[in-house]
Each structure stands twice: as C-alpha cells, then as structure tokens.
Backbone as CSV, one residue per row, in Angstrom:
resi,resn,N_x,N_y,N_z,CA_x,CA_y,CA_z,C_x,C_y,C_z
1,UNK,78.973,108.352,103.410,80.001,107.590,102.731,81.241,107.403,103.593
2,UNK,81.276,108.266,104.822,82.804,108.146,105.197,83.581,108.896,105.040
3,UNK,83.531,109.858,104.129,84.750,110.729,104.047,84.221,112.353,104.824
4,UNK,85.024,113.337,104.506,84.964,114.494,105.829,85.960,115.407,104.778
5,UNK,85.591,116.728,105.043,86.849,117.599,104.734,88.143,117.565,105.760
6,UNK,87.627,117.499,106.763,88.449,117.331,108.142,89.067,116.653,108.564
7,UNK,90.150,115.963,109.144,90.799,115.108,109.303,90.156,114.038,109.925
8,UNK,90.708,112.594,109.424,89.775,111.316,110.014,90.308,111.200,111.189
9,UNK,89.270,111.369,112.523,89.646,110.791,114.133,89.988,109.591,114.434
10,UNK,90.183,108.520,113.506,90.748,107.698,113.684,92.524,107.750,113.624
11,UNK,92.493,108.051,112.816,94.439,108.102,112.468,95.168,108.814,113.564
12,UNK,96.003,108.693,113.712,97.035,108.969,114.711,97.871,110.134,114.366
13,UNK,97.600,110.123,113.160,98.643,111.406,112.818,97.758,111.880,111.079
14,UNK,97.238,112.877,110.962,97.509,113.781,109.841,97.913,113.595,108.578
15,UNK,99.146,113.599,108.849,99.822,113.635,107.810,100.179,112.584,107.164
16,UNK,100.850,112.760,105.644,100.544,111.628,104.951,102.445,111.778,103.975
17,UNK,103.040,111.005,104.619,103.957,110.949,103.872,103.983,110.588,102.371
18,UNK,104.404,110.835,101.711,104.069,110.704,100.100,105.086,110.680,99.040
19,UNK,105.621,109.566,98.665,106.537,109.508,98.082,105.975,109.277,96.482
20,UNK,106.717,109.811,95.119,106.138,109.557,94.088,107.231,109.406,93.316
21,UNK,107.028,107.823,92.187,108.758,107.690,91.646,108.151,107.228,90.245
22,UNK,107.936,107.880,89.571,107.949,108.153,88.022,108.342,107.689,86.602
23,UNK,108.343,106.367,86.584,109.507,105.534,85.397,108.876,106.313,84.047
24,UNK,107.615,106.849,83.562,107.015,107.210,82.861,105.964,108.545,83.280
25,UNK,105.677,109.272,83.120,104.198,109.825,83.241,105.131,110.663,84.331
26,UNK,105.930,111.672,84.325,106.673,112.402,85.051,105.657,113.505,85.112
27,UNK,105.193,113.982,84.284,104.322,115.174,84.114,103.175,115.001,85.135
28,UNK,102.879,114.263,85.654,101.464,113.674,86.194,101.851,113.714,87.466
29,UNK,103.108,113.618,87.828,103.156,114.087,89.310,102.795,115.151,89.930
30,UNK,103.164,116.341,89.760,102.366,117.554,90.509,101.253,117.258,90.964
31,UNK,100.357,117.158,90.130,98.921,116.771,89.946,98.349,115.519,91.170
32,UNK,98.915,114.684,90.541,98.778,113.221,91.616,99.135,113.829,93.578
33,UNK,100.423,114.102,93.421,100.463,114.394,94.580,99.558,115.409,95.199
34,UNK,98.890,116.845,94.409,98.043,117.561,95.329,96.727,116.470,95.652
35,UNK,96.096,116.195,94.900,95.420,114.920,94.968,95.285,114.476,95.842
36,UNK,96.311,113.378,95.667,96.399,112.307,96.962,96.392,112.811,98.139
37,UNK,97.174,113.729,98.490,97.005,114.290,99.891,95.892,114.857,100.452
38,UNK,95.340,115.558,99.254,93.883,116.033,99.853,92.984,114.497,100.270
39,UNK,92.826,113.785,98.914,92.067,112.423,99.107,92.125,112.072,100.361
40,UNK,93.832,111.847,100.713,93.907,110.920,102.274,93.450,111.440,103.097
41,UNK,93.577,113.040,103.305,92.767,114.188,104.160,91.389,113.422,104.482
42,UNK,90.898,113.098,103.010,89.294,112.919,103.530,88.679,111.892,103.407
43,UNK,89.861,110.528,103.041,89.248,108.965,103.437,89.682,109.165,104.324
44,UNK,88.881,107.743,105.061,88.569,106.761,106.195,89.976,105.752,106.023
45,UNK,91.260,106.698,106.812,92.091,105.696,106.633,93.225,106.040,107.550
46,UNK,93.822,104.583,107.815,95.042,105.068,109.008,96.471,104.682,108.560
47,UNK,96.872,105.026,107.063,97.369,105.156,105.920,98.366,106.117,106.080
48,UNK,100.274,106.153,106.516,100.415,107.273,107.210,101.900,107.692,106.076
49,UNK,102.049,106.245,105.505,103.370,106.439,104.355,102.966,105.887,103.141
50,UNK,102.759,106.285,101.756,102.263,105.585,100.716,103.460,106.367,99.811
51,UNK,103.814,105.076,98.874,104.504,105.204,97.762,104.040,105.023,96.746
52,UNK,103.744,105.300,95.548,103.268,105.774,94.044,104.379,106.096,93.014
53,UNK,104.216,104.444,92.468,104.830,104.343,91.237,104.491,104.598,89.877
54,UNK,104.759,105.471,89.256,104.042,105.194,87.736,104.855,104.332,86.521
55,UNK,104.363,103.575,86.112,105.322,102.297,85.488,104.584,102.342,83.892
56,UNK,105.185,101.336,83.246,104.544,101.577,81.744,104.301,99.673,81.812
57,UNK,103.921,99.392,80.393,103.051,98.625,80.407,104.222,97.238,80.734
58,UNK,105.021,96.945,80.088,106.403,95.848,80.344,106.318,95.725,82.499
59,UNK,106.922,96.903,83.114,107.100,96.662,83.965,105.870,96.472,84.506
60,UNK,104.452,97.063,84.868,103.388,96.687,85.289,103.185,94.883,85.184
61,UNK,103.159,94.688,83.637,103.151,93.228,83.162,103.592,92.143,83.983
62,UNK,104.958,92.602,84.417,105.710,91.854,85.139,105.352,91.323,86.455
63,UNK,104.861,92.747,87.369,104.674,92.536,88.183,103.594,91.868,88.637
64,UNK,102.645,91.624,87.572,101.012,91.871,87.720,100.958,89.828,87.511
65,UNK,102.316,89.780,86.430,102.607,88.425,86.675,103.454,87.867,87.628
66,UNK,104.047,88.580,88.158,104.620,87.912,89.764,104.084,87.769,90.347
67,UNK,102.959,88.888,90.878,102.183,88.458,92.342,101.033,88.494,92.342
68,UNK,100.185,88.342,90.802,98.921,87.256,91.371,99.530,86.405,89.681
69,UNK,100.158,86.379,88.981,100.290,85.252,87.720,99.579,85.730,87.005
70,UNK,98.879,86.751,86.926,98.215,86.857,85.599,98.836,87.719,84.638
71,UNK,98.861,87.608,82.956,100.026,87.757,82.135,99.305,89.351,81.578
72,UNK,100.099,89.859,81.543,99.951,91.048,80.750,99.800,92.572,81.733
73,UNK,99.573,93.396,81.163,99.825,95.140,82.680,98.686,94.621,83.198
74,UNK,97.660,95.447,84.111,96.780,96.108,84.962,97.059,97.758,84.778
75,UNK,95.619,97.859,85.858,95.520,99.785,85.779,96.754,99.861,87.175
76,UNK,95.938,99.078,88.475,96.724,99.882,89.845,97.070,98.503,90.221
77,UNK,97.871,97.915,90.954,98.593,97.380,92.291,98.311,97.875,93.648
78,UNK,98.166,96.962,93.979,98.500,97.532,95.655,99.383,96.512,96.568
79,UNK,99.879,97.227,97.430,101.123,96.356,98.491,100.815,97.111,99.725
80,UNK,100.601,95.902,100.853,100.661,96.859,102.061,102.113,96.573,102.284
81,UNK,102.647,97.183,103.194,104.212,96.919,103.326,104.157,96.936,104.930
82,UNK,103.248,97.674,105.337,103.456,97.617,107.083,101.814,98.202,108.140
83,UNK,101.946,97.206,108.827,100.488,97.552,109.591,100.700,98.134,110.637
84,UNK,99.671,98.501,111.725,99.576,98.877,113.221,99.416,97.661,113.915
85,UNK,99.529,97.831,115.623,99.218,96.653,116.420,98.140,96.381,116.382
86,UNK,97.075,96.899,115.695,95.456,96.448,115.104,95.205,95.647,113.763
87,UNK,96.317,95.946,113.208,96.504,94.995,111.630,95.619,95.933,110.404
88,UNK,95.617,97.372,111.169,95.616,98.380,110.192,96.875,98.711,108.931
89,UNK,96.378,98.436,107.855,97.971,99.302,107.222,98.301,100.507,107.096
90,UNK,99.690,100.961,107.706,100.077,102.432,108.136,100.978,102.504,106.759
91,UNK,101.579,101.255,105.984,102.115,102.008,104.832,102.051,101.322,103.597
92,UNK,101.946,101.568,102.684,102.051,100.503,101.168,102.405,101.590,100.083
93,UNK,102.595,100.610,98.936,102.662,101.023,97.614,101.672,100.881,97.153
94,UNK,101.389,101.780,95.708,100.250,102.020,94.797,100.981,102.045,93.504
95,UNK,101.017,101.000,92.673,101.716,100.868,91.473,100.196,101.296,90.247
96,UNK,101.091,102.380,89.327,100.291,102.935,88.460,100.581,102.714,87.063
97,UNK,99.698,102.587,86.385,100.243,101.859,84.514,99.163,102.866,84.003
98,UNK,100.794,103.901,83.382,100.017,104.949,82.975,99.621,105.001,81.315
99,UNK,100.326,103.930,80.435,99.703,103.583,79.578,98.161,102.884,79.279
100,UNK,98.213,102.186,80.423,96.343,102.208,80.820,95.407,103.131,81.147
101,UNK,96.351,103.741,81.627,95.531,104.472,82.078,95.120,105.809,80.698
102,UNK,96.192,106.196,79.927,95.672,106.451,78.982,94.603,106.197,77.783
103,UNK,94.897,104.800,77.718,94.032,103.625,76.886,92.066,103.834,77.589
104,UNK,91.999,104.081,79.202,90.773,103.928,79.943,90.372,105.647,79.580
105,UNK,91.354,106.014,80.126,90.373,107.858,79.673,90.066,108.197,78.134
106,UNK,90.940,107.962,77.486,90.086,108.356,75.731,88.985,107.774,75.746
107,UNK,88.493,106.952,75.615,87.132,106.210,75.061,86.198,107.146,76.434
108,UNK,86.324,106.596,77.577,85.855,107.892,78.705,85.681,109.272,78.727
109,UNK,86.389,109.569,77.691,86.168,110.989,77.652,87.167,111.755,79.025
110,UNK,87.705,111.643,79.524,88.197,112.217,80.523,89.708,112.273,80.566
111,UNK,90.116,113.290,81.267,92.094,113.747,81.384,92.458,112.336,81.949
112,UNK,93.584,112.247,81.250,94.484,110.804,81.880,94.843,110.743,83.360
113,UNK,95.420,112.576,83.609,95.391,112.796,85.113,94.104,112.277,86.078
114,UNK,92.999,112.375,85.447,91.594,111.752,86.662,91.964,110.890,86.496
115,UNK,91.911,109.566,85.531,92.243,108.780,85.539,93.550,107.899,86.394
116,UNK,94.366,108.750,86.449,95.350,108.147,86.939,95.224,108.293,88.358
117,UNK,94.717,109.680,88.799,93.974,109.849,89.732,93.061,108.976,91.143
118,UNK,92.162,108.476,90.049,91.114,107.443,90.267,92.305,106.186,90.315
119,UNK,93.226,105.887,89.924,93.851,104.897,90.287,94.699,104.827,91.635
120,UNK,95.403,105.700,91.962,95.939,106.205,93.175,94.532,106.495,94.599
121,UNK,94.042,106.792,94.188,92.455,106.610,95.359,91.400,104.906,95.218
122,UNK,91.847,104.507,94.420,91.972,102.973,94.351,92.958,102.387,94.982
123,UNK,93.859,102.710,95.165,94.896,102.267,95.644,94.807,102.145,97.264
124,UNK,94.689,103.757,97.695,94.727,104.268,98.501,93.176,103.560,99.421
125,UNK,92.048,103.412,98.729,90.976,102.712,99.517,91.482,101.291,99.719
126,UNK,92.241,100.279,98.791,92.351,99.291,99.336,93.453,98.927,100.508
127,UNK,94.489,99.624,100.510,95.421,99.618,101.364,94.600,100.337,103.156
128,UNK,93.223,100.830,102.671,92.749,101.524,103.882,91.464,99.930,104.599
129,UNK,91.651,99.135,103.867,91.084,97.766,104.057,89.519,97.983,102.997
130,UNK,89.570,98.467,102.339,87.840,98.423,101.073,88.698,97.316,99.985
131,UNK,87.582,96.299,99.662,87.640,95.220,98.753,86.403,95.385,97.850
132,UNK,87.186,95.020,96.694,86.215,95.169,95.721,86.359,94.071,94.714
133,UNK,86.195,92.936,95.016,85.727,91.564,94.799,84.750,91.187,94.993
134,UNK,83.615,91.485,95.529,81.956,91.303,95.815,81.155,92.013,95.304
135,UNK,80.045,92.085,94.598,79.436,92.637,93.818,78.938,94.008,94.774
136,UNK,78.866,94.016,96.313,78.113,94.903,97.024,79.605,96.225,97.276
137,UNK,81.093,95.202,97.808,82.416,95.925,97.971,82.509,96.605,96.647
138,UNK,82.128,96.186,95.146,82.349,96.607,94.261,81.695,98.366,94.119
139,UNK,80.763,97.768,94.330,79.802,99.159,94.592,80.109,99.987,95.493
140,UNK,80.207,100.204,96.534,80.774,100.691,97.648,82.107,101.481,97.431
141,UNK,82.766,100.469,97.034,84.207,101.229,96.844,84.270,102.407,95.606
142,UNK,83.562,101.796,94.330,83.875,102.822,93.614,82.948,104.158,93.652
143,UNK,81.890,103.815,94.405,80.958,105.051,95.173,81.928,105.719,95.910
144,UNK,82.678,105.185,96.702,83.595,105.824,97.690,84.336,106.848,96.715
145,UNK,85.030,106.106,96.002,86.063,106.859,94.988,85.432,107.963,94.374
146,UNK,84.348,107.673,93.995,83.761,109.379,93.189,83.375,110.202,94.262
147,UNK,83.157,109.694,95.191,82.671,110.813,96.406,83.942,111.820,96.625
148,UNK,84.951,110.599,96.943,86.488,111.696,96.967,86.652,112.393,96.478
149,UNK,86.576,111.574,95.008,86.891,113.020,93.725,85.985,113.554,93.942
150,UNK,84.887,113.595,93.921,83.996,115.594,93.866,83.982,115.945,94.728
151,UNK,84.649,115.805,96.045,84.959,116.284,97.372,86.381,117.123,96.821
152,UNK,86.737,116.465,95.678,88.443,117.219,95.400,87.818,118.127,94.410
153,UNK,86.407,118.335,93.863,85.976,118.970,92.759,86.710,118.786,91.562
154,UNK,87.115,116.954,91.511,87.415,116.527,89.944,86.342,116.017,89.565
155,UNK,85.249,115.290,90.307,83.998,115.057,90.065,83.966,113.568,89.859
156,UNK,82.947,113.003,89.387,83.152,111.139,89.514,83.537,110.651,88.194
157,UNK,84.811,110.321,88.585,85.596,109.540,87.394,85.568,108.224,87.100
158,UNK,85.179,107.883,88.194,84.619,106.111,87.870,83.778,106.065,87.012
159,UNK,82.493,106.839,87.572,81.239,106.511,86.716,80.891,107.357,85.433
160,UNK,82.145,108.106,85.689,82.271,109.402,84.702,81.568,108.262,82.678
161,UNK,81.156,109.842,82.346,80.601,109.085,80.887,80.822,110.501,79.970
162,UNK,80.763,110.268,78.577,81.499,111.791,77.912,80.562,112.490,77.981
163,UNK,79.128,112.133,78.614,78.014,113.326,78.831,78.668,114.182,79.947
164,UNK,79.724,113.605,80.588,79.926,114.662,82.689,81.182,115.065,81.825
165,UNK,81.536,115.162,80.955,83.213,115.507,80.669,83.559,116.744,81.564
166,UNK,82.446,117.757,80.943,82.845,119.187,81.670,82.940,119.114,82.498
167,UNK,82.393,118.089,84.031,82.802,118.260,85.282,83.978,117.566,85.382
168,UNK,84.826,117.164,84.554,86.096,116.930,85.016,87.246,117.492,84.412
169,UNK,87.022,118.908,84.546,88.196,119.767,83.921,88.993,119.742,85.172
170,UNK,90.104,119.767,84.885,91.628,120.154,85.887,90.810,121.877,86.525
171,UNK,91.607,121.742,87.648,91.036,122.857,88.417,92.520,122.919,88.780
C-alpha cells in the first residue's frame, strides 16, 4: 500500500509541523493531533506544514460554496497552500465539519473522533497528490486510509460497519 512504520525516504524532513484551530470540536484535538502525526509518519508524503481546522456546518457551507459552488457543508476540504521545486505540496490546510462528521459516525457505528480522524487522513492523502474522483483512485485512496488507521490500531474506518465497532475503540 505505501505506507511504513518508518519514516518515508522520500521527504526531506520528518517532521510534520501541525497546527490545529478549533471553531467547534475543541475536545477532538488531543486526539486528532496524536493521529495525524503518527499517520504522516507512515504515508507516502512530502507534506511538511499542515493546518486543521474544525468548523461547524454555516462556516464549512460557506466555504464549500466559495471554492467549488456547491451549496451546503461537506465532511473535509483541502487547500494546498505551497509546493516544492517538483510541484510536490510541502504545505496545506485540511478543513473539518465536525457536525458531519458526527451525523457519518452514528449510523456507522463508530467514535466521531475516527471519524473525524478519517477526515484529516483524507485530507492529508490528497494534499500528498491521491485523487479520488475515479472509480479505481476511489478505491485506492480509501484502502490507503484504512491501512493508516490500523497501522494507528484505530482500525478501518472507512469501510468500518457496526459489525467491526469493537475494533475501533480509542486506544
């Protein structure tokens, strides 16, 4: 699949700057951030500053109608904000709608945290160049995404169903 416990030999640097700014869903930070950092640890990505917003459904709305027009929230956003001299992106935003994200885990059976989770490693694969507009990228990517998570031992939250609940207890 691509991913490694070990750091990806591609990237230039390690580390993963990580900024997280909270309009809602404050509680969900701790969480998100151990996460993400492990995640970036073990995608395929040269991803070196990411920002993570959690927004509620009005501001998502907004945005989701600014920059592609379509009316009403989404789950994630993504923005690259800055590439390498390869036209890699080294930094973006990951906008999160954590009222969706609540709305997607009940019926799922699963913590809002995976969920929100799974949105931030969505994020984080497309800003690493994975598209999931093609029925084959579709597949791929969200294969990618559960691989992460049970590499993080939250287990696969994409494909997650209320039969796997127990494998996605908070650890």
């Amino acid at each position: 699949m691509g991913i490694s416990r070990k750091t990806n030999s591609r990237r230039t640097t390690s580390a993963l700057e990580l900024n997280i700014h909270a309009e809602i869903g404050r509680a969900y930070v701790p969480f998100l951030r151990k996460h993400l950092i492990a995640a970036h640890a073990a995608a395929p990505t040269h991803l070196r500053e990411l920002s993570v917003a959690l927004v509620g459904d009005r501001r998502m709305g907004d945005l989701h109608e600014q920059f592609l027009a379509i009316a009403g929230p989404t789950d994630v956003l993504t923005f690259s904000l800055d590439e390498d001299d390869a036209g890699h992106c080294v930094a973006g935003e990951v906008v999160i709608c954590v009222p969706e994200a609540r709305r997607q885990a009940k019926p799922r059976g699963i913590a809002v945290e995976c969920e929100i989770l799974l949105y931030g490693v969505h994020g984080l694969l497309h800003l690493s160049g994975h598209d999931d507009r093609t029925r084959a990228g579709y597949r791929k990517m969200h294969a990618l995404e559960d691989a992460i998570l049970s590499l993080l031992e939250i287990g696969p939250v994409f494909a997650a169903n209320p039969a796997k609940k127990a494998i996605l207890k908070l650890r």
